[in-house]
CSV table of C-alpha atoms in Angstrom, one decimal:
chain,number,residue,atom,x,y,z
A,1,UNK,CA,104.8,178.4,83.8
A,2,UNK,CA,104.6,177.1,80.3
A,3,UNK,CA,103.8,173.5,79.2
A,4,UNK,CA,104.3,172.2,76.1
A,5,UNK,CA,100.7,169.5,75.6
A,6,UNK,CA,100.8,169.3,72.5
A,7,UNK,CA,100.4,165.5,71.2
A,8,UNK,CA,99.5,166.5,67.2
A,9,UNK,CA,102.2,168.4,65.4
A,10,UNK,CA,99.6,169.8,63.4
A,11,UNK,CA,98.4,171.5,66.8
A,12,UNK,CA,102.0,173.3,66.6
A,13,UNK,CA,103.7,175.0,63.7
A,14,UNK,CA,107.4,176.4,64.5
A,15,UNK,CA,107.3,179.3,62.3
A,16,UNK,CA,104.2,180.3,64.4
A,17,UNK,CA,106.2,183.5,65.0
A,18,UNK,CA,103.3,184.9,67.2
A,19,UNK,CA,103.1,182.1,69.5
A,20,UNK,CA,106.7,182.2,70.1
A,21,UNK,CA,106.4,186.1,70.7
A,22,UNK,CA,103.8,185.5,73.5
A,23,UNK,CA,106.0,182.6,75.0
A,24,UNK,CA,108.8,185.3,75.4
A,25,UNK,CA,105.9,187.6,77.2
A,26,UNK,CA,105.0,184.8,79.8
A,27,UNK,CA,108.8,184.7,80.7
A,28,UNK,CA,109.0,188.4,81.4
A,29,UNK,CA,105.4,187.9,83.3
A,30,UNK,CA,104.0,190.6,80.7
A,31,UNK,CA,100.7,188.5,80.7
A,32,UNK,CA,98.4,191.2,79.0
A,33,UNK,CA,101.1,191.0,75.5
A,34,UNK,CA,101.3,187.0,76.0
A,35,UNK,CA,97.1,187.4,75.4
A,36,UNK,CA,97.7,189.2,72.6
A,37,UNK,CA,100.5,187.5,71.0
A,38,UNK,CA,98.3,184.1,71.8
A,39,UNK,CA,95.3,185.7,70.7
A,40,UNK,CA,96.6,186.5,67.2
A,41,UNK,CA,98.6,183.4,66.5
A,42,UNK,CA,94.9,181.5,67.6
A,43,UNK,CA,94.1,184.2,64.1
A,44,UNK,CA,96.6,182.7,62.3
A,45,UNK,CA,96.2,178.8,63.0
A,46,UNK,CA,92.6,178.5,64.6
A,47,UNK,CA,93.2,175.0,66.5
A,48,UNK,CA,96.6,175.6,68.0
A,49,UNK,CA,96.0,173.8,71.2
A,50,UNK,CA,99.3,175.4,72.9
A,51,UNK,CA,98.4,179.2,71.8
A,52,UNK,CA,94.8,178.1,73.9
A,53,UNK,CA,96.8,176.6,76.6
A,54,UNK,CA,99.0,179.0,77.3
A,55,UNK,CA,96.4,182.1,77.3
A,56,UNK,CA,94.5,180.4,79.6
A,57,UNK,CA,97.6,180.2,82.2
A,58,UNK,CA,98.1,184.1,81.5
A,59,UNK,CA,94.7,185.5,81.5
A,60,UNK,CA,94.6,182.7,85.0
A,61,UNK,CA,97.6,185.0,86.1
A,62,UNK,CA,95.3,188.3,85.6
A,63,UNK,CA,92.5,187.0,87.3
A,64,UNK,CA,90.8,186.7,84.5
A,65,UNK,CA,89.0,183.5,85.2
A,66,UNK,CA,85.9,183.4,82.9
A,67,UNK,CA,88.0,183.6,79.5
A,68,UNK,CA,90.9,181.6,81.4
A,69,UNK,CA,88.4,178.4,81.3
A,70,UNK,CA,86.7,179.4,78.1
A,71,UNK,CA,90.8,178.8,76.6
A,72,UNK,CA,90.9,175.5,78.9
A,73,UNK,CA,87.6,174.2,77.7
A,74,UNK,CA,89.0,174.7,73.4
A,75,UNK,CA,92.0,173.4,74.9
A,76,UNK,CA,90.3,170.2,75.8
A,77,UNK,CA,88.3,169.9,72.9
A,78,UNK,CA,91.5,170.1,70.8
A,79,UNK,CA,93.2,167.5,73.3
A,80,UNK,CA,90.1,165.4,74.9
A,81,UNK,CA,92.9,162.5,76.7
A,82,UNK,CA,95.2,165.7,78.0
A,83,UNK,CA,95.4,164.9,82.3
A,84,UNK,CA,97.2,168.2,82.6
A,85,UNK,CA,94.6,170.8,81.3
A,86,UNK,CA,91.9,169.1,83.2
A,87,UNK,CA,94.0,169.5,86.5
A,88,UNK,CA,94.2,173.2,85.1
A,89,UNK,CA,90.6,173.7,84.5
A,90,UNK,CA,90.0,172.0,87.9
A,91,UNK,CA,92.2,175.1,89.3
A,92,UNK,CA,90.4,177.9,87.3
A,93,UNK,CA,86.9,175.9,88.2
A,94,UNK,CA,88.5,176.2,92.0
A,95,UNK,CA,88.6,179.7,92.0
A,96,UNK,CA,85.0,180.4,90.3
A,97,UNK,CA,84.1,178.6,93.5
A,98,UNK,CA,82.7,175.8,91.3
A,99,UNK,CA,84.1,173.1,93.4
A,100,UNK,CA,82.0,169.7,92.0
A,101,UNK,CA,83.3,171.2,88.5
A,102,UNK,CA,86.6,171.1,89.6
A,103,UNK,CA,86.5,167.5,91.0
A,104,UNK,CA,85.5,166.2,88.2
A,105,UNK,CA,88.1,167.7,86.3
A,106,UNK,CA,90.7,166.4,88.9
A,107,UNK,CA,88.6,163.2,88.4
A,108,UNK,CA,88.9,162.9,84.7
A,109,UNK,CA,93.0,163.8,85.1
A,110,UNK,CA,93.3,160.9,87.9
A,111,UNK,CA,91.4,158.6,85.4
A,112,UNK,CA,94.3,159.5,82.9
A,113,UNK,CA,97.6,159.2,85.4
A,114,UNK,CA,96.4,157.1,88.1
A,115,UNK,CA,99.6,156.7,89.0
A,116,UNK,CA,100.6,160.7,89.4
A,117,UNK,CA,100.9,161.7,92.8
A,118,UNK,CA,99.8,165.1,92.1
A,119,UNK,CA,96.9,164.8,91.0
A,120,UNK,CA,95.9,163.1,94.6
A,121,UNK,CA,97.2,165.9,96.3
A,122,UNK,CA,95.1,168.4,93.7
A,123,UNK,CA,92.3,166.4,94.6
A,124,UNK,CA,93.0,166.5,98.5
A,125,UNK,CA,93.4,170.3,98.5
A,126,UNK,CA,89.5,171.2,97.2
A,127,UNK,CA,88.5,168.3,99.3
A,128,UNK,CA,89.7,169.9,102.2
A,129,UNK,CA,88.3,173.1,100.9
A,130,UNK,CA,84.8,171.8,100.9
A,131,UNK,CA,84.9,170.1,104.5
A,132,UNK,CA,85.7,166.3,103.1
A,133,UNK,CA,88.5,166.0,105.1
A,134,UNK,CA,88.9,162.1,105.5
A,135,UNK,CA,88.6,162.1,101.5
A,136,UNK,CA,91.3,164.7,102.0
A,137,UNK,CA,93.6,162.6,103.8
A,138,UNK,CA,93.0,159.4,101.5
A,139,UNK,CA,94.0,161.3,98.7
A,140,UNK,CA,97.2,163.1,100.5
A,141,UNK,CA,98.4,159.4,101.5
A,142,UNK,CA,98.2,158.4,98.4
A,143,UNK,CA,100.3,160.9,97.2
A,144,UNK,CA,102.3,160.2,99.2
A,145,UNK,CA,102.7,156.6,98.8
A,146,UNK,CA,103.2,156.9,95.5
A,147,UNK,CA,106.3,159.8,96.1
A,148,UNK,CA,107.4,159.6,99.4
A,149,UNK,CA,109.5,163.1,98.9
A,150,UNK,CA,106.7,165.3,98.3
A,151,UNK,CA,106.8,167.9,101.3
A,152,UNK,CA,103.6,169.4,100.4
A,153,UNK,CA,101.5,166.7,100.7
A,154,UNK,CA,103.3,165.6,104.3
A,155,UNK,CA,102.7,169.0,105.3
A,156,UNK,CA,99.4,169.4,104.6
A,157,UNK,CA,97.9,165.9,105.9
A,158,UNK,CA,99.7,167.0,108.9
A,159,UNK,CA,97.4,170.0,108.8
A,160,UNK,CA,94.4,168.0,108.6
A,161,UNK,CA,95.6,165.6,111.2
A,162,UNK,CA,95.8,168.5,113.5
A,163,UNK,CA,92.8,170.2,112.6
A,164,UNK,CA,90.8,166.8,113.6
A,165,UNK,CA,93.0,166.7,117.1
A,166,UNK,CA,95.2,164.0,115.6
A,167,UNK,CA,98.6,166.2,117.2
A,168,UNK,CA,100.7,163.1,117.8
A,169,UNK,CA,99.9,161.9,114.2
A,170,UNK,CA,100.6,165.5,112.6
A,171,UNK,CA,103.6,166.2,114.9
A,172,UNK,CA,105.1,163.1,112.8
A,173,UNK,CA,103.8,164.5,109.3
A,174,UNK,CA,105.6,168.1,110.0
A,175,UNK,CA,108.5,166.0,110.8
A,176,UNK,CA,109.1,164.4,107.6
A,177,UNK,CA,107.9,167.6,105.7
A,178,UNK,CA,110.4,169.6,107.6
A,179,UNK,CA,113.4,167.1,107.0
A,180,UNK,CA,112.5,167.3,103.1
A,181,UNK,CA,111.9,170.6,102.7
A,182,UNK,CA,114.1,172.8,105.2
A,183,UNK,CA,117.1,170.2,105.8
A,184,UNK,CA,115.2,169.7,109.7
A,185,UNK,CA,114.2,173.2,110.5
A,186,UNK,CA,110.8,173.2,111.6
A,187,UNK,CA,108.2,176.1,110.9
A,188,UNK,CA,104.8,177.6,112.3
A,189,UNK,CA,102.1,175.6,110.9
A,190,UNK,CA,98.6,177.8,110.4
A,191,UNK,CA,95.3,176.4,110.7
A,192,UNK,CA,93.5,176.0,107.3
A,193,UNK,CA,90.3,178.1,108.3
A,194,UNK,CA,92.4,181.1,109.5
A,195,UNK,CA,94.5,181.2,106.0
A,196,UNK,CA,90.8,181.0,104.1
A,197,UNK,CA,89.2,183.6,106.4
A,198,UNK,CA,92.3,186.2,105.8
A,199,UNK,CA,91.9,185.3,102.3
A,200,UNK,CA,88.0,186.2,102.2
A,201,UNK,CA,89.0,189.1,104.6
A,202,UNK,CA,91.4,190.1,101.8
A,203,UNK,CA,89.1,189.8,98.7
A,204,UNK,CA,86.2,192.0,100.1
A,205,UNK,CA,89.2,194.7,100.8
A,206,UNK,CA,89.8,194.2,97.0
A,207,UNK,CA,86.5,194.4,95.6
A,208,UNK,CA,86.1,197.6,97.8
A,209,UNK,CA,89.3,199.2,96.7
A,210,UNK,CA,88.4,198.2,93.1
A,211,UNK,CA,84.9,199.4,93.3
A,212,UNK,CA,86.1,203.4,94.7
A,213,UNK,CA,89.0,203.5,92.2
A,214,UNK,CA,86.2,203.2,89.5
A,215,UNK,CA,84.6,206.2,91.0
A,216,UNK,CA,84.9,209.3,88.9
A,217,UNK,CA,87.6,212.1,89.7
A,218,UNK,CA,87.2,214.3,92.0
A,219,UNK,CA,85.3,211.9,94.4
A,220,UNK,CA,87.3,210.3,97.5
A,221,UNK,CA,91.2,208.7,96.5
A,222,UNK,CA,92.3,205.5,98.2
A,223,UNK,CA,95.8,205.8,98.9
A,224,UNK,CA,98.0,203.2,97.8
A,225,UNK,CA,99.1,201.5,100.7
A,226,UNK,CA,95.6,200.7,101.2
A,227,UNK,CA,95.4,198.4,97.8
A,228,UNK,CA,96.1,195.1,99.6
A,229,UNK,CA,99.4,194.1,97.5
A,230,UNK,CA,99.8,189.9,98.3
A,231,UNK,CA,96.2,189.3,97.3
A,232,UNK,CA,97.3,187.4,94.1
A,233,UNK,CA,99.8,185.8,96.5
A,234,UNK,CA,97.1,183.6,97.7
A,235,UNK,CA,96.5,181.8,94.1
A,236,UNK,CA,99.9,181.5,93.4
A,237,UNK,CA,100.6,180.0,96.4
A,238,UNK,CA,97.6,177.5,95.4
A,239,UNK,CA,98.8,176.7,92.1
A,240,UNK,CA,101.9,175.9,93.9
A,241,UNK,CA,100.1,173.3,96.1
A,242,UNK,CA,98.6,171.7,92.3
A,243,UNK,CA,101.6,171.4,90.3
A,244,UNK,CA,104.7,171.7,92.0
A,245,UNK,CA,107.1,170.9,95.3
A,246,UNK,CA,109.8,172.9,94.1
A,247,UNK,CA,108.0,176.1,95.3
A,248,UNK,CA,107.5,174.6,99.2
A,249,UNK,CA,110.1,176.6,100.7
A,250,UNK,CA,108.1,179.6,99.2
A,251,UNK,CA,104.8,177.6,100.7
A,252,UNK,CA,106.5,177.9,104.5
A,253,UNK,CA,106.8,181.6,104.2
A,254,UNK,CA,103.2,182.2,102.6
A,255,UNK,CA,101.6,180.5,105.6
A,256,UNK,CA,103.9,181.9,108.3
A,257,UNK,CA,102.3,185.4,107.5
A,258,UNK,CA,99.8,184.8,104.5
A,259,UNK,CA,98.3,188.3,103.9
A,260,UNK,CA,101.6,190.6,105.9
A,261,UNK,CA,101.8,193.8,103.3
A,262,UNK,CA,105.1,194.0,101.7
C-alpha cells in the first residue's frame, strides 16, 4: 500500500522520475527494485519524505525491519505532525518486539487524530498483545463508537470478551461483526494465545530453515515443502488489523486456519 504524506511540495518533485519508478515496483510487489528505485531518488533529492516513506513500507514487506524504522524515523523528522507514520513506526516497533516504543508511537498518532477510530483499535491490538486487556477493550469500544461499521474491531473485542469468560457479551460482538462483514454468516473464532503460539511455533521453524539453507553445499538440503510458506502471512494479516477493514473477509480465513501450508 502506498500513501501519499507529503504536506511540503518541496518534499515531492513530479519529475522525480526515480520515485515514480519505485512506485510502479510496489504495485507489482517487486519490493527489492522499489528500495532501489527509493534509495536512489533519496540520492537525487536527499529530504523526500515520500521516497523515505515508501521504502520503509517495502523493506517492512521484506522483513527488513531495522532499516524499515531507520526510513520511518527520517520520515518523521521530515514530517514531525504526520499521525500516519507514527502508527507505521508503532507497527515496525511491534514486530522488533519493542512494545512501549510502539505505544508511544500509537500515542503520539492518537494525540494527532483523536478522533480516528483506527488508531484505537492499533492501540487495542499491542495492548492485547502485552496482557492489558481491559485497556484493550476501552480502546476497541472506542473505535467503535466512533465507526460503528468497523468489523475488526467488533470482532476482536468479542475475542477478548471471550477470552475473559464474558461468552454472552462476545456472542453479541461476533454478531454484529458477522452482519458487517459476511452479510450474517458466522465463522470460527480462535483464541488469541493459540494464533501467537503458532506464530512463535512458525518463526523458530523459520529461523531453523534459514539458519541450514546458509550451510555450505554439500551439507544436509531442506526440501521445500519444509520452508513454512504463510509465515509472512501473519504480519500482513496484522497490518491489516492497523490500517484497514477492507481486508476483514481475508482476516476470517487467516484465523480459521492461521499457519495451514498452501
Amino acid at each position: 500500500m502506498v500513501f501519499n504524506l507529503v504536506t511540503n511540495k518541496n518534499h515531492f518533485m513530479t519529475d522525480n522520475i526515480y520515485f515514480l519508478a519505485g512506485i510502479e515496483h510496489i504495485k507489482k510487489e517487486d519490493f527489492k527494485a522499489a528500495i532501489l528505485s527509493f534509495t536512489e531518488s533519496l540520492h537525487q533529492e536527499p529530504q523526500h519524505l515520500a521516497s523515505y516513506y515508501n521504502r520503509a513500507m517495502a523493506r517492512q514487506k521484506l522483513g527488513e525491519y531495522q532499516q524499515s524504522l531507520k526510513d520511518y524515523d527520517e520520515a518523521i523528522n521530515l514530517s514531525p505532525q504526520n499521525a500516519n507514520i507514527y502508527s507505521e513506526r508503532g507497527v515496525i516497533k511491534h514486530l522488533l518486539k519493542d512494545n512501549r516504543g510502539a505505544i508511544e508511537d500509537l500515542n503520539k498518532s492518537l494525540q494527532l487524530e483523536p478522533d480516528n477510530p483506527y488508531r484505537y483499535s492499533s492501540r487495542a491490538y499491542v495492548r492485547a498483545f502485552i496482557g492489558d486487556t481491559m485497556g484493550a477493550v476501552q480502546d476497541y469500544e472506542r473505535a467503535i463508537e466512533l465507526d460503528p461499521q468497523d468489523a475488526i474491531a467488533l470482532n476482536n473485542i468479542g475475542l477478548l470478551e471471550e477470552r475473559m469468560g464474558s461468552k454472552q457479551v462476545s456472542e453479541a460482538y461476533f454478531k454484529r461483526a458477522d452482519a458487517i462483514a459476511n452479510n450474517g454468516k458466522s465463522f470460527e473464532k480462535p483464541d488469541l494465545e493459540e494464533i501467537l503460539q503458532k506464530h512463535e511455533e512458525k518463526q523458530k521453524q523459520k529461523a531453523e530453515v534459514e539458519r541450514m539453507l546458509k550451510q555450505p553445499k554439500g551439507t544436509q538440503a531442506v526440501a521445500s515443502e519444509d520452508i513454512p510458506s504463510n509465515v509472512g502471512q501473519y504480519f500482513r494479516v496484522i497490518k491489516s488489523v492497523f490500517t484497514s477493514k477492507e481486508t476483514f473477509g481475508e482476516f476470517i480465513a487467516f484465523v480459521k486456519n492461521p499457519f495451514k501450508k498452501s
